[in-house]
Amino acid sequence: MANNEDRGHEHSHDHSHGHSHEHGEMSELSNTQLRVRSLETVLAEKGYVDSAALDAIVEAYETRIGPQNGARVVARAWADPEFRAALLEDASTAVNTMGNVSPVGSHLIAVENTAERHNMVVCTLCSCYPWEVLGLPPTWYKSAPYRSRAVLEPRAVLSEFGVSLPEETEVRVWDSTAETRYIVIPERPEGTEGWSEEQLAALVTRNSMIGTGLAQRPDEIAGDS
Ligand code: FE
């Protein structure tokens, strides 16, 4: 059952891309994109879906719902110990208390990186991903090599992402499903004492919330501010 639901979101994801970028380029469409386009046309003609509503959803995920939402969540967890505790206890409920972040379903789990343990997220089956807090999944997240190697050789994968961890740090890999999605709370970089949530959020990268990256250090973003 989970598998079927999951395939469902894969398809809607493909749809998102085909639909939003390919207007006027029919000859460039792949077979899958053509089939998606045809299905949407049939469903719209029969009145089952509203193409404008689909466009609005696609546009929201492409422009408004992205890793910046997760970054705000992480920044608040760093700055506010009570929120951090609530997030680790029940991430869906905690995120839903933040008015400026899209509501999430009842499936979100936050896992916290420490010196002892580094968390990394994969969906071995397909591409389950916490869309509401991280936006669209990166292509590599959906790739077969990442999905298999993240479990078999997580340290090798991490090093390819430029992350090297001390030997003594345990690497824990979490397998997402349609029912359960994960967000990693990366370690708060040193030298950020007293920073505002907004300043902190600028250090939180998408990959750091998947566990294939670390939060940026203040000197890494010095040019931005
Ligand atoms: Fe999946």
PDB file of C-alpha atoms and ligand atoms in Angstrom:
ATOM      1  CA  MET A   1       0.000   0.000   0.000  1.00  0.00           C
ATOM      2  CA  ALA A   2       2.777   2.375   0.889  1.00  0.00           C
ATOM      3  CA  ASN A   3       4.416   1.501  -2.407  1.00  0.00           C
ATOM      4  CA  ASN A   4       1.386   2.415  -4.415  1.00  0.00           C
ATOM      5  CA  GLU A   5       0.945   5.704  -2.659  1.00  0.00           C
ATOM      6  CA  ASP A   6       4.553   6.407  -3.260  1.00  0.00           C
ATOM      7  CA  ARG A   7       4.464   5.684  -6.942  1.00  0.00           C
ATOM      8  CA  GLY A   8       1.609   8.151  -6.964  1.00  0.00           C
ATOM      9  CA  HIS A   9       3.767  10.962  -5.761  1.00  0.00           C
ATOM     10  CA  GLU A  10       6.533  10.028  -8.168  1.00  0.00           C
ATOM     11  CA  HIS A  11       4.129  10.466 -11.001  1.00  0.00           C
ATOM     12  CA  SER A  12       2.827  13.761  -9.781  1.00  0.00           C
ATOM     13  CA  HIS A  13       6.417  14.896  -9.477  1.00  0.00           C
ATOM     14  CA  ASP A  14       7.187  14.026 -13.087  1.00  0.00           C
ATOM     15  CA  HIS A  15       4.053  15.821 -13.990  1.00  0.00           C
ATOM     16  CA  SER A  16       5.212  18.956 -12.229  1.00  0.00           C
ATOM     17  CA  HIS A  17       8.322  19.217 -14.311  1.00  0.00           C
ATOM     18  CA  GLY A  18       6.790  18.300 -17.623  1.00  0.00           C
ATOM     19  CA  HIS A  19       3.988  20.673 -17.146  1.00  0.00           C
ATOM     20  CA  SER A  20       5.755  23.761 -15.968  1.00  0.00           C
ATOM     21  CA  HIS A  21       8.805  23.922 -18.191  1.00  0.00           C
ATOM     22  CA  GLU A  22       7.763  22.486 -21.491  1.00  0.00           C
ATOM     23  CA  HIS A  23       5.006  24.723 -22.817  1.00  0.00           C
ATOM     24  CA  GLY A  24       5.414  25.193 -26.519  1.00  0.00           C
ATOM     25  CA  GLU A  25       8.043  22.493 -26.826  1.00  0.00           C
ATOM     26  CA  MET A  26       5.926  19.504 -27.711  1.00  0.00           C
ATOM     27  CA  SER A  27       8.597  17.960 -29.907  1.00  0.00           C
ATOM     28  CA  GLU A  28      11.045  17.975 -26.994  1.00  0.00           C
ATOM     29  CA  LEU A  29       8.764  16.048 -24.650  1.00  0.00           C
ATOM     30  CA  SER A  30       9.742  12.587 -23.523  1.00  0.00           C
ATOM     31  CA  ASN A  31       7.329   9.711 -23.788  1.00  0.00           C
ATOM     32  CA  THR A  32       6.514  10.050 -20.086  1.00  0.00           C
ATOM     33  CA  GLN A  33       5.894  13.767 -20.399  1.00  0.00           C
ATOM     34  CA  LEU A  34       3.605  13.183 -23.373  1.00  0.00           C
ATOM     35  CA  ARG A  35       1.624  10.604 -21.449  1.00  0.00           C
ATOM     36  CA  VAL A  36       1.329  12.958 -18.470  1.00  0.00           C
ATOM     37  CA  ARG A  37       0.246  15.780 -20.742  1.00  0.00           C
ATOM     38  CA  SER A  38      -2.342  13.530 -22.376  1.00  0.00           C
ATOM     39  CA  LEU A  39      -3.696  12.400 -19.006  1.00  0.00           C
ATOM     40  CA  GLU A  40      -3.990  15.961 -17.775  1.00  0.00           C
ATOM     41  CA  THR A  41      -5.841  16.942 -20.933  1.00  0.00           C
ATOM     42  CA  VAL A  42      -8.320  14.088 -20.572  1.00  0.00           C
ATOM     43  CA  LEU A  43      -8.854  14.730 -16.857  1.00  0.00           C
ATOM     44  CA  ALA A  44      -9.342  18.457 -17.436  1.00  0.00           C
ATOM     45  CA  GLU A  45     -11.768  17.880 -20.308  1.00  0.00           C
ATOM     46  CA  LYS A  46     -13.824  15.557 -18.138  1.00  0.00           C
ATOM     47  CA  GLY A  47     -13.788  18.140 -15.349  1.00  0.00           C
ATOM     48  CA  TYR A  48     -11.846  15.979 -12.864  1.00  0.00           C
ATOM     49  CA  VAL A  49      -8.948  18.377 -12.489  1.00  0.00           C
ATOM     50  CA  ASP A  50      -8.521  22.093 -12.983  1.00  0.00           C
ATOM     51  CA  SER A  51      -5.365  22.903 -14.948  1.00  0.00           C
ATOM     52  CA  ALA A  52      -5.100  26.292 -13.256  1.00  0.00           C
ATOM     53  CA  ALA A  53      -5.128  24.598  -9.859  1.00  0.00           C
ATOM     54  CA  LEU A  54      -2.378  22.220 -10.990  1.00  0.00           C
ATOM     55  CA  ASP A  55      -0.331  25.176 -12.225  1.00  0.00           C
ATOM     56  CA  ALA A  56      -0.746  26.896  -8.864  1.00  0.00           C
ATOM     57  CA  ILE A  57       0.481  23.815  -7.013  1.00  0.00           C
ATOM     58  CA  VAL A  58       3.466  23.425  -9.325  1.00  0.00           C
ATOM     59  CA  GLU A  59       4.326  27.096  -9.015  1.00  0.00           C
ATOM     60  CA  ALA A  60       4.133  26.950  -5.224  1.00  0.00           C
ATOM     61  CA  TYR A  61       6.625  24.077  -5.086  1.00  0.00           C
ATOM     62  CA  GLU A  62       8.941  25.694  -7.585  1.00  0.00           C
ATOM     63  CA  THR A  63       9.036  29.181  -6.130  1.00  0.00           C
ATOM     64  CA  ARG A  64       7.592  29.440  -2.633  1.00  0.00           C
ATOM     65  CA  ILE A  65       7.962  26.064  -0.939  1.00  0.00           C
ATOM     66  CA  GLY A  66      11.610  25.192  -0.790  1.00  0.00           C
ATOM     67  CA  PRO A  67      14.488  24.487   1.553  1.00  0.00           C
ATOM     68  CA  GLN A  68      14.113  27.970   3.054  1.00  0.00           C
ATOM     69  CA  ASN A  69      11.131  26.587   4.971  1.00  0.00           C
ATOM     70  CA  GLY A  70      13.223  23.835   6.519  1.00  0.00           C
ATOM     71  CA  ALA A  71      16.032  26.310   7.165  1.00  0.00           C
ATOM     72  CA  ARG A  72      13.670  28.421   9.288  1.00  0.00           C
ATOM     73  CA  VAL A  73      12.703  25.322  11.248  1.00  0.00           C
ATOM     74  CA  VAL A  74      16.340  24.397  11.901  1.00  0.00           C
ATOM     75  CA  ALA A  75      17.278  27.964  12.819  1.00  0.00           C
ATOM     76  CA  ARG A  76      14.489  28.103  15.367  1.00  0.00           C
ATOM     77  CA  ALA A  77      15.564  24.747  16.805  1.00  0.00           C
ATOM     78  CA  TRP A  78      19.089  26.130  17.234  1.00  0.00           C
ATOM     79  CA  ALA A  79      17.891  29.356  18.814  1.00  0.00           C
ATOM     80  CA  ASP A  80      15.050  28.104  20.989  1.00  0.00           C
ATOM     81  CA  PRO A  81      15.634  25.032  23.205  1.00  0.00           C
ATOM     82  CA  GLU A  82      11.918  24.597  23.870  1.00  0.00           C
ATOM     83  CA  PHE A  83      11.144  24.530  20.164  1.00  0.00           C
ATOM     84  CA  ARG A  84      14.034  22.110  19.615  1.00  0.00           C
ATOM     85  CA  ALA A  85      12.607  19.730  22.208  1.00  0.00           C
ATOM     86  CA  ALA A  86       9.134  20.002  20.691  1.00  0.00           C
ATOM     87  CA  LEU A  87      10.549  19.383  17.210  1.00  0.00           C
ATOM     88  CA  LEU A  88      12.355  16.228  18.287  1.00  0.00           C
ATOM     89  CA  GLU A  89       9.248  15.059  20.125  1.00  0.00           C
ATOM     90  CA  ASP A  90       6.785  15.641  17.262  1.00  0.00           C
ATOM     91  CA  ALA A  91       8.134  17.458  14.230  1.00  0.00           C
ATOM     92  CA  SER A  92       4.813  17.755  12.405  1.00  0.00           C
ATOM     93  CA  THR A  93       3.138  19.490  15.336  1.00  0.00           C
ATOM     94  CA  ALA A  94       6.143  21.719  16.030  1.00  0.00           C
ATOM     95  CA  VAL A  95       6.470  22.838  12.406  1.00  0.00           C
ATOM     96  CA  ASN A  96       2.757  23.534  12.242  1.00  0.00           C
ATOM     97  CA  THR A  97       3.122  26.049  15.084  1.00  0.00           C
ATOM     98  CA  MET A  98       5.327  28.171  12.791  1.00  0.00           C
ATOM     99  CA  GLY A  99       2.948  30.434  10.964  1.00  0.00           C
ATOM    100  CA  ASN A 100       5.395  31.315   8.194  1.00  0.00           C
ATOM    101  CA  VAL A 101       6.072  27.713   7.144  1.00  0.00           C
ATOM    102  CA  SER A 102       3.682  25.589   5.105  1.00  0.00           C
ATOM    103  CA  PRO A 103       1.719  23.108   7.202  1.00  0.00           C
ATOM    104  CA  VAL A 104       3.069  19.570   7.087  1.00  0.00           C
ATOM    105  CA  GLY A 105       1.249  16.267   7.272  1.00  0.00           C
ATOM    106  CA  SER A 106       1.415  13.970  10.264  1.00  0.00           C
ATOM    107  CA  HIS A 107       4.519  12.188   9.053  1.00  0.00           C
ATOM    108  CA  LEU A 108       7.520  14.393   9.738  1.00  0.00           C
ATOM    109  CA  ILE A 109      10.322  13.239  12.048  1.00  0.00           C
ATOM    110  CA  ALA A 110      13.286  15.412  12.986  1.00  0.00           C
ATOM    111  CA  VAL A 111      16.623  13.725  13.675  1.00  0.00           C
ATOM    112  CA  GLU A 112      19.435  15.688  15.249  1.00  0.00           C
ATOM    113  CA  ASN A 113      23.117  15.556  14.344  1.00  0.00           C
ATOM    114  CA  THR A 114      25.577  15.548  17.207  1.00  0.00           C
ATOM    115  CA  ALA A 115      29.298  14.861  17.592  1.00  0.00           C
ATOM    116  CA  GLU A 116      28.345  11.242  18.317  1.00  0.00           C
ATOM    117  CA  ARG A 117      25.871  10.671  15.498  1.00  0.00           C
ATOM    118  CA  HIS A 118      25.379  11.949  11.956  1.00  0.00           C
ATOM    119  CA  ASN A 119      21.987  11.316  10.358  1.00  0.00           C
ATOM    120  CA  MET A 120      21.408  10.895   6.643  1.00  0.00           C
ATOM    121  CA  VAL A 121      18.126  10.390   4.788  1.00  0.00           C
ATOM    122  CA  VAL A 122      17.328   8.284   1.748  1.00  0.00           C
ATOM    123  CA  CYS A 123      14.293   6.676   0.193  1.00  0.00           C
ATOM    124  CA  THR A 124      15.543   3.268  -0.926  1.00  0.00           C
ATOM    125  CA  LEU A 125      12.250   2.439  -2.602  1.00  0.00           C
ATOM    126  CA  CYS A 126      11.663   5.577  -4.663  1.00  0.00           C
ATOM    127  CA  SER A 127      11.987   9.216  -3.653  1.00  0.00           C
ATOM    128  CA  CYS A 128       9.909  10.012  -0.549  1.00  0.00           C
ATOM    129  CA  TYR A 129      10.945  13.441   0.650  1.00  0.00           C
ATOM    130  CA  PRO A 130       9.567  16.083   3.033  1.00  0.00           C
ATOM    131  CA  TRP A 131       8.311  18.425   0.307  1.00  0.00           C
ATOM    132  CA  GLU A 132       6.636  20.871   2.661  1.00  0.00           C
ATOM    133  CA  VAL A 133       9.887  21.789   4.373  1.00  0.00           C
ATOM    134  CA  LEU A 134      12.470  21.099   1.655  1.00  0.00           C
ATOM    135  CA  GLY A 135      10.596  21.745  -1.591  1.00  0.00           C
ATOM    136  CA  LEU A 136      11.382  19.683  -4.685  1.00  0.00           C
ATOM    137  CA  PRO A 137      13.841  16.816  -4.182  1.00  0.00           C
ATOM    138  CA  PRO A 138      17.190  17.124  -5.947  1.00  0.00           C
ATOM    139  CA  THR A 139      17.749  14.788  -8.909  1.00  0.00           C
ATOM    140  CA  TRP A 140      20.483  12.820  -7.156  1.00  0.00           C
ATOM    141  CA  TYR A 141      18.097  12.000  -4.298  1.00  0.00           C
ATOM    142  CA  LYS A 142      15.932  10.066  -6.755  1.00  0.00           C
ATOM    143  CA  SER A 143      18.864   8.342  -8.491  1.00  0.00           C
ATOM    144  CA  ALA A 144      19.389   4.595  -8.157  1.00  0.00           C
ATOM    145  CA  PRO A 145      23.057   4.940  -7.086  1.00  0.00           C
ATOM    146  CA  TYR A 146      22.206   7.261  -4.187  1.00  0.00           C
ATOM    147  CA  ARG A 147      19.289   5.109  -3.097  1.00  0.00           C
ATOM    148  CA  SER A 148      21.401   1.967  -2.876  1.00  0.00           C
ATOM    149  CA  ARG A 149      24.775   3.362  -1.871  1.00  0.00           C
ATOM    150  CA  ALA A 150      23.477   5.615   0.914  1.00  0.00           C
ATOM    151  CA  VAL A 151      22.675   2.435   2.833  1.00  0.00           C
ATOM    152  CA  LEU A 152      25.592   0.244   1.732  1.00  0.00           C
ATOM    153  CA  GLU A 153      28.429   2.762   1.981  1.00  0.00           C
ATOM    154  CA  PRO A 154      27.169   5.985   3.561  1.00  0.00           C
ATOM    155  CA  ARG A 155      30.643   7.292   4.354  1.00  0.00           C
ATOM    156  CA  ALA A 156      31.757   6.928   0.743  1.00  0.00           C
ATOM    157  CA  VAL A 157      28.648   8.797  -0.380  1.00  0.00           C
ATOM    158  CA  LEU A 158      29.249  11.499   2.219  1.00  0.00           C
ATOM    159  CA  SER A 159      32.827  11.984   1.061  1.00  0.00           C
ATOM    160  CA  GLU A 160      31.590  12.472  -2.505  1.00  0.00           C
ATOM    161  CA  PHE A 161      29.399  15.258  -1.138  1.00  0.00           C
ATOM    162  CA  GLY A 162      32.505  16.720   0.500  1.00  0.00           C
ATOM    163  CA  VAL A 163      31.596  15.608   4.007  1.00  0.00           C
ATOM    164  CA  SER A 164      34.170  13.795   6.090  1.00  0.00           C
ATOM    165  CA  LEU A 165      33.285  12.867   9.630  1.00  0.00           C
ATOM    166  CA  PRO A 166      35.484  11.712  12.484  1.00  0.00           C
ATOM    167  CA  GLU A 167      35.859   7.917  12.692  1.00  0.00           C
ATOM    168  CA  GLU A 168      34.065   7.846  16.030  1.00  0.00           C
ATOM    169  CA  THR A 169      30.950   9.568  14.693  1.00  0.00           C
ATOM    170  CA  GLU A 170      28.257   6.991  14.003  1.00  0.00           C
ATOM    171  CA  VAL A 171      26.422   7.414  10.686  1.00  0.00           C
ATOM    172  CA  ARG A 172      22.738   6.565  10.921  1.00  0.00           C
ATOM    173  CA  VAL A 173      20.760   6.246   7.686  1.00  0.00           C
ATOM    174  CA  TRP A 174      16.989   6.718   7.754  1.00  0.00           C
ATOM    175  CA  ASP A 175      14.807   5.198   5.057  1.00  0.00           C
ATOM    176  CA  SER A 176      11.847   7.411   4.170  1.00  0.00           C
ATOM    177  CA  THR A 177       8.467   6.036   3.219  1.00  0.00           C
ATOM    178  CA  ALA A 178       5.195   7.502   2.070  1.00  0.00           C
ATOM    179  CA  GLU A 179       4.126   7.644   5.720  1.00  0.00           C
ATOM    180  CA  THR A 180       7.353   8.801   7.337  1.00  0.00           C
ATOM    181  CA  ARG A 181       9.636  11.609   6.157  1.00  0.00           C
ATOM    182  CA  TYR A 182      12.725  12.930   7.888  1.00  0.00           C
ATOM    183  CA  ILE A 183      14.414  16.277   8.301  1.00  0.00           C
ATOM    184  CA  VAL A 184      17.943  16.383   9.682  1.00  0.00           C
ATOM    185  CA  ILE A 185      18.807  19.100  12.179  1.00  0.00           C
ATOM    186  CA  PRO A 186      22.465  19.748  11.369  1.00  0.00           C
ATOM    187  CA  GLU A 187      24.922  20.757  14.082  1.00  0.00           C
ATOM    188  CA  ARG A 188      24.927  24.465  14.771  1.00  0.00           C
ATOM    189  CA  PRO A 189      28.180  25.950  13.474  1.00  0.00           C
ATOM    190  CA  GLU A 190      30.591  27.472  15.954  1.00  0.00           C
ATOM    191  CA  GLY A 191      30.896  31.226  16.073  1.00  0.00           C
ATOM    192  CA  THR A 192      27.142  31.847  15.774  1.00  0.00           C
ATOM    193  CA  GLU A 193      26.378  32.663  19.402  1.00  0.00           C
ATOM    194  CA  GLY A 194      23.741  35.372  19.670  1.00  0.00           C
ATOM    195  CA  TRP A 195      22.764  35.201  15.988  1.00  0.00           C
ATOM    196  CA  SER A 196      19.136  35.847  15.054  1.00  0.00           C
ATOM    197  CA  GLU A 197      17.008  33.084  13.566  1.00  0.00           C
ATOM    198  CA  GLU A 198      17.174  34.847  10.224  1.00  0.00           C
ATOM    199  CA  GLN A 199      20.965  34.950  10.290  1.00  0.00           C
ATOM    200  CA  LEU A 200      21.107  31.315  11.367  1.00  0.00           C
ATOM    201  CA  ALA A 201      18.705  30.208   8.627  1.00  0.00           C
ATOM    202  CA  ALA A 202      21.139  31.515   6.006  1.00  0.00           C
ATOM    203  CA  LEU A 203      23.641  28.860   7.145  1.00  0.00           C
ATOM    204  CA  VAL A 204      21.248  25.947   6.675  1.00  0.00           C
ATOM    205  CA  THR A 205      21.614  24.304   3.273  1.00  0.00           C
ATOM    206  CA  ARG A 206      19.210  21.855   1.702  1.00  0.00           C
ATOM    207  CA  ASN A 207      21.816  19.093   1.790  1.00  0.00           C
ATOM    208  CA  SER A 208      22.472  19.706   5.480  1.00  0.00           C
ATOM    209  CA  MET A 209      18.814  18.860   6.124  1.00  0.00           C
ATOM    210  CA  ILE A 210      19.110  15.619   4.101  1.00  0.00           C
ATOM    211  CA  GLY A 211      22.359  14.779   5.864  1.00  0.00           C
ATOM    212  CA  THR A 212      24.537  14.882   2.749  1.00  0.00           C
ATOM    213  CA  GLY A 213      25.976  18.201   3.843  1.00  0.00           C
ATOM    214  CA  LEU A 214      26.772  20.239   6.938  1.00  0.00           C
ATOM    215  CA  ALA A 215      25.501  23.671   7.846  1.00  0.00           C
ATOM    216  CA  GLN A 216      27.747  26.380   6.468  1.00  0.00           C
ATOM    217  CA  ARG A 217      30.252  28.064   8.762  1.00  0.00           C
ATOM    218  CA  PRO A 218      29.997  31.831   9.191  1.00  0.00           C
ATOM    219  CA  ASP A 219      33.194  32.343   7.151  1.00  0.00           C
ATOM    220  CA  GLU A 220      31.708  30.347   4.260  1.00  0.00           C
ATOM    221  CA  ILE A 221      28.918  32.893   3.761  1.00  0.00           C
ATOM    222  CA  ALA A 222      30.944  35.959   4.716  1.00  0.00           C
ATOM    223  CA  GLY A 223      30.685  37.304   1.162  1.00  0.00           C
ATOM    224  CA  ASP A 224      26.882  37.299   1.316  1.00  0.00           C
ATOM    225  CA  SER A 225      26.311  39.632   4.221  1.00  0.00           C
TER     226      SER A 225
HETATM  227 FE    FE B   1       9.724   7.122  -1.870  1.00  0.00          FE
END
